[in-house]
């Protein structure tokens, strides 16, 4: 019988140890579940914080892009108005009373050995004028180009706009848009 007592003792000790291990396991499992819930909560809060920060960043980026697009549209509209204003000024100049006299004087000062080039509309308009009878057409808006054997003298409106382009555009911009950043401020910075 002692053997049964020993076996029973071993079995009782084993059961006690199993119960002890199970209790430790349950306690550890509960502790790990609590830690896991805390991590989940921390991850959720961090995710919410990061999502809010990303949302704010995206809002700022979208607003910035919208403002930039609006500025581009305004600038394009202003540029178009400046171009239209310059075009109207050129048309008004070519239709003025002194225009023909000015062109005739420019041609007369260069002598008879020059070839006269005019815009298509000016060729038709001044066809009966002595100084423009032998004029050829040139792809210009107005004015005159005098071609000599040695050089070309360009008195066209296109050349004037090209030479004065930026300054003329800035001055027209100041007249059309006095409230915006003016060329005066830009020239002071230079």
mmCIF file of C-alpha atoms in Angstrom:
data_model
loop_
_atom_site.group_PDB
_atom_site.id
_atom_site.type_symbol
_atom_site.label_atom_id
_atom_site.label_comp_id
_atom_site.label_asym_id
_atom_site.label_seq_id
_atom_site.Cartn_x
_atom_site.Cartn_y
_atom_site.Cartn_z
ATOM 1 C CA UNK A 1 0.000 0.000 0.000
ATOM 2 C CA UNK A 2 2.685 2.370 0.561
ATOM 3 C CA UNK A 3 2.980 2.380 -3.126
ATOM 4 C CA UNK A 4 -0.551 3.637 -3.482
ATOM 5 C CA UNK A 5 0.105 6.318 -0.959
ATOM 6 C CA UNK A 6 3.192 7.417 -2.842
ATOM 7 C CA UNK A 7 1.276 7.377 -6.109
ATOM 8 C CA UNK A 8 -1.603 9.218 -4.522
ATOM 9 C CA UNK A 9 0.821 11.750 -3.056
ATOM 10 C CA UNK A 10 2.518 12.211 -6.444
ATOM 11 C CA UNK A 11 -0.869 12.494 -8.119
ATOM 12 C CA UNK A 12 -2.078 15.018 -5.536
ATOM 13 C CA UNK A 13 1.131 17.040 -5.875
ATOM 14 C CA UNK A 14 0.801 16.906 -9.673
ATOM 15 C CA UNK A 15 -2.828 18.058 -9.526
ATOM 16 C CA UNK A 16 -1.857 20.870 -7.160
ATOM 17 C CA UNK A 17 0.959 21.874 -9.501
ATOM 18 C CA UNK A 18 -1.383 21.713 -12.521
ATOM 19 C CA UNK A 19 -3.908 23.889 -10.653
ATOM 20 C CA UNK A 20 -1.111 26.278 -9.731
ATOM 21 C CA UNK A 21 0.125 26.427 -13.353
ATOM 22 C CA UNK A 22 -3.448 26.917 -14.611
ATOM 23 C CA UNK A 23 -3.957 29.752 -12.125
ATOM 24 C CA UNK A 24 -0.659 31.350 -13.221
ATOM 25 C CA UNK A 25 -1.688 30.854 -16.862
ATOM 26 C CA UNK A 26 -5.118 32.417 -16.250
ATOM 27 C CA UNK A 27 -3.512 35.312 -14.396
ATOM 28 C CA UNK A 28 -0.917 35.825 -17.103
ATOM 29 C CA UNK A 29 -3.576 35.513 -19.821
ATOM 30 C CA UNK A 30 -5.688 38.151 -18.055
ATOM 31 C CA UNK A 31 -2.641 40.421 -17.708
ATOM 32 C CA UNK A 32 -1.770 39.994 -21.415
ATOM 33 C CA UNK A 33 -5.377 40.685 -22.448
ATOM 34 C CA UNK A 34 -5.337 43.870 -20.337
ATOM 35 C CA UNK A 35 -2.028 44.935 -21.917
ATOM 36 C CA UNK A 36 -3.420 44.134 -25.362
ATOM 37 C CA UNK A 37 -6.530 46.262 -24.705
ATOM 38 C CA UNK A 38 -4.297 49.129 -23.528
ATOM 39 C CA UNK A 39 -2.184 48.806 -26.695
ATOM 40 C CA UNK A 40 -5.322 48.708 -28.851
ATOM 41 C CA UNK A 41 -6.596 51.832 -27.116
ATOM 42 C CA UNK A 42 -3.222 53.580 -27.547
ATOM 43 C CA UNK A 43 -3.106 52.521 -31.229
ATOM 44 C CA UNK A 44 -6.644 53.802 -31.800
ATOM 45 C CA UNK A 45 -5.791 57.130 -30.179
ATOM 46 C CA UNK A 46 -2.548 57.419 -32.169
ATOM 47 C CA UNK A 47 -4.420 56.511 -35.367
ATOM 48 C CA UNK A 48 -7.062 59.159 -34.624
ATOM 49 C CA UNK A 49 -4.332 61.724 -33.902
ATOM 50 C CA UNK A 50 -2.446 60.849 -37.105
ATOM 51 C CA UNK A 51 -5.674 60.852 -39.143
ATOM 52 C CA UNK A 52 -6.607 64.279 -37.764
ATOM 53 C CA UNK A 53 -3.119 65.610 -38.542
ATOM 54 C CA UNK A 54 -3.269 64.159 -42.072
ATOM 55 C CA UNK A 55 -6.759 65.579 -42.562
ATOM 56 C CA UNK A 56 -5.519 69.022 -41.494
ATOM 57 C CA UNK A 57 -2.502 68.720 -43.807
ATOM 58 C CA UNK A 58 -4.740 67.703 -46.719
ATOM 59 C CA UNK A 59 -7.108 70.611 -46.014
ATOM 60 C CA UNK A 60 -4.186 73.052 -46.036
ATOM 61 C CA UNK A 61 -2.818 71.500 -49.233
ATOM 62 C CA UNK A 62 -6.203 71.633 -50.982
ATOM 63 C CA UNK A 63 -6.726 75.240 -49.867
ATOM 64 C CA UNK A 64 -3.249 76.175 -51.015
ATOM 65 C CA UNK A 65 -3.806 74.547 -54.419
ATOM 66 C CA UNK A 66 -7.185 76.268 -54.745
ATOM 67 C CA UNK A 67 -5.672 79.650 -53.897
ATOM 68 C CA UNK A 68 -2.857 79.071 -56.372
ATOM 69 C CA UNK A 69 -5.331 78.055 -59.093
ATOM 70 C CA UNK A 70 -7.414 81.167 -58.361
ATOM 71 C CA UNK A 71 -4.312 83.360 -58.566
ATOM 72 C CA UNK A 72 -3.364 81.744 -61.865
ATOM 73 C CA UNK A 73 -6.839 82.409 -63.261
ATOM 74 C CA UNK A 74 -6.720 86.021 -62.091
ATOM 75 C CA UNK A 75 -3.240 86.460 -63.533
ATOM 76 C CA UNK A 76 -4.317 84.892 -66.840
ATOM 77 C CA UNK A 77 -7.350 87.196 -66.968
ATOM 78 C CA UNK A 78 -5.173 90.226 -66.182
ATOM 79 C CA UNK A 79 -2.647 89.180 -68.824
ATOM 80 C CA UNK A 80 -5.455 88.786 -71.357
ATOM 81 C CA UNK A 81 -6.790 92.261 -70.470
ATOM 82 C CA UNK A 82 -3.317 93.745 -70.866
ATOM 83 C CA UNK A 83 -2.912 92.032 -74.255
ATOM 84 C CA UNK A 84 -6.347 93.260 -75.373
ATOM 85 C CA UNK A 85 -5.518 96.786 -74.201
ATOM 86 C CA UNK A 86 -2.245 96.778 -76.133
ATOM 87 C CA UNK A 87 -4.024 95.397 -79.198
ATOM 88 C CA UNK A 88 -6.682 98.134 -78.980
ATOM 89 C CA UNK A 89 -3.996 100.768 -78.537
ATOM 90 C CA UNK A 90 -2.233 99.491 -81.668
ATOM 91 C CA UNK A 91 -5.514 99.520 -83.607
ATOM 92 C CA UNK A 92 -6.330 103.013 -82.386
ATOM 93 C CA UNK A 93 -2.850 104.203 -83.345
ATOM 94 C CA UNK A 94 -3.083 102.707 -86.844
ATOM 95 C CA UNK A 95 -6.480 104.358 -87.349
ATOM 96 C CA UNK A 96 -5.373 107.791 -86.140
ATOM 97 C CA UNK A 97 -5.142 110.761 -88.514
ATOM 98 C CA UNK A 98 -1.410 111.252 -88.019
ATOM 99 C CA UNK A 99 -0.562 107.602 -88.697
ATOM 100 C CA UNK A 100 -0.280 107.943 -92.476
ATOM 101 C CA UNK A 101 1.691 111.189 -92.178
ATOM 102 C CA UNK A 102 4.107 109.561 -89.734
ATOM 103 C CA UNK A 103 4.698 106.557 -92.013
ATOM 104 C CA UNK A 104 5.150 108.808 -95.072
ATOM 105 C CA UNK A 105 7.728 110.886 -93.170
ATOM 106 C CA UNK A 106 9.638 107.778 -92.038
ATOM 107 C CA UNK A 107 9.733 106.462 -95.622
ATOM 108 C CA UNK A 108 10.752 109.862 -97.055
ATOM 109 C CA UNK A 109 13.652 110.220 -94.596
ATOM 110 C CA UNK A 110 15.182 106.918 -95.692
ATOM 111 C CA UNK A 111 15.440 107.772 -99.375
ATOM 112 C CA UNK A 112 14.233 106.176 -102.571
ATOM 113 C CA UNK A 113 16.513 103.109 -102.553
ATOM 114 C CA UNK A 114 14.580 101.481 -99.730
ATOM 115 C CA UNK A 115 11.982 98.774 -100.127
ATOM 116 C CA UNK A 116 8.837 99.518 -98.090
ATOM 117 C CA UNK A 117 7.040 96.709 -96.210
ATOM 118 C CA UNK A 118 3.607 97.344 -94.684
ATOM 119 C CA UNK A 119 0.916 95.241 -93.025
ATOM 120 C CA UNK A 120 -1.689 93.768 -95.388
ATOM 121 C CA UNK A 121 -4.347 96.231 -94.213
ATOM 122 C CA UNK A 122 -1.975 99.208 -94.589
ATOM 123 C CA UNK A 123 -1.023 98.106 -98.133
ATOM 124 C CA UNK A 124 -4.684 98.244 -99.110
ATOM 125 C CA UNK A 125 -5.364 101.405 -97.143
ATOM 126 C CA UNK A 126 -2.448 103.416 -98.522
ATOM 127 C CA UNK A 127 -2.323 101.892 -102.025
ATOM 128 C CA UNK A 128 -2.977 105.272 -103.641
ATOM 129 C CA UNK A 129 -0.300 107.104 -101.646
ATOM 130 C CA UNK A 130 2.879 107.836 -103.573
ATOM 131 C CA UNK A 131 5.188 106.527 -100.849
ATOM 132 C CA UNK A 132 3.239 103.223 -100.523
ATOM 133 C CA UNK A 133 2.535 102.325 -104.170
ATOM 134 C CA UNK A 134 5.405 99.836 -104.409
ATOM 135 C CA UNK A 135 5.013 98.577 -100.839
ATOM 136 C CA UNK A 136 5.094 94.848 -100.168
ATOM 137 C CA UNK A 137 3.180 93.040 -97.466
ATOM 138 C CA UNK A 138 4.809 91.971 -94.232
ATOM 139 C CA UNK A 139 3.313 89.955 -91.354
ATOM 140 C CA UNK A 140 3.075 92.926 -88.973
ATOM 141 C CA UNK A 141 0.210 94.678 -87.158
ATOM 142 C CA UNK A 142 1.152 98.127 -88.339
ATOM 143 C CA UNK A 143 4.002 100.511 -88.899
ATOM 144 C CA UNK A 144 6.619 100.086 -91.584
ATOM 145 C CA UNK A 145 9.744 98.070 -92.273
ATOM 146 C CA UNK A 146 12.314 99.660 -94.579
ATOM 147 C CA UNK A 147 14.618 97.222 -96.311
ATOM 148 C CA UNK A 148 17.877 98.589 -97.699
ATOM 149 C CA UNK A 149 20.675 96.590 -99.320
ATOM 150 C CA UNK A 150 22.721 96.886 -96.121
ATOM 151 C CA UNK A 151 20.100 96.518 -93.384
ATOM 152 C CA UNK A 152 16.457 96.453 -92.355
ATOM 153 C CA UNK A 153 14.970 99.318 -90.367
ATOM 154 C CA UNK A 154 12.013 98.043 -88.404
ATOM 155 C CA UNK A 155 9.522 100.737 -87.414
ATOM 156 C CA UNK A 156 6.669 98.275 -86.952
ATOM 157 C CA UNK A 157 4.303 98.230 -83.998
ATOM 158 C CA UNK A 158 5.351 94.612 -83.402
ATOM 159 C CA UNK A 159 8.988 95.667 -82.975
ATOM 160 C CA UNK A 160 8.003 98.524 -80.670
ATOM 161 C CA UNK A 161 5.937 96.182 -78.490
ATOM 162 C CA UNK A 162 8.766 93.686 -78.453
ATOM 163 C CA UNK A 163 11.328 96.310 -77.454
ATOM 164 C CA UNK A 164 9.100 97.945 -74.861
ATOM 165 C CA UNK A 165 7.115 94.820 -74.018
ATOM 166 C CA UNK A 166 7.726 94.316 -70.314
ATOM 167 C CA UNK A 167 7.835 98.007 -69.395
ATOM 168 C CA UNK A 168 4.734 98.732 -71.476
ATOM 169 C CA UNK A 169 2.895 95.766 -69.935
ATOM 170 C CA UNK A 170 3.806 96.946 -66.425
ATOM 171 C CA UNK A 171 2.578 100.465 -67.135
ATOM 172 C CA UNK A 172 -0.687 99.183 -68.608
ATOM 173 C CA UNK A 173 -1.025 96.876 -65.606
ATOM 174 C CA UNK A 174 -0.608 99.848 -63.255
ATOM 175 C CA UNK A 175 -3.347 101.697 -65.111
ATOM 176 C CA UNK A 176 -5.741 98.740 -65.256
ATOM 177 C CA UNK A 177 -5.051 97.300 -61.797
ATOM 178 C CA UNK A 178 -3.924 100.102 -59.459
ATOM 179 C CA UNK A 179 -4.647 98.046 -56.312
ATOM 180 C CA UNK A 180 -2.355 95.137 -57.201
ATOM 181 C CA UNK A 181 1.413 94.969 -56.766
ATOM 182 C CA UNK A 182 2.653 97.702 -59.042
ATOM 183 C CA UNK A 183 5.638 97.889 -61.293
ATOM 184 C CA UNK A 184 6.849 100.757 -59.098
ATOM 185 C CA UNK A 185 7.325 98.286 -56.251
ATOM 186 C CA UNK A 186 9.008 95.843 -58.601
ATOM 187 C CA UNK A 187 11.378 98.443 -59.983
ATOM 188 C CA UNK A 188 12.316 99.581 -56.474
ATOM 189 C CA UNK A 189 13.393 96.032 -55.635
ATOM 190 C CA UNK A 190 15.725 95.931 -58.628
#
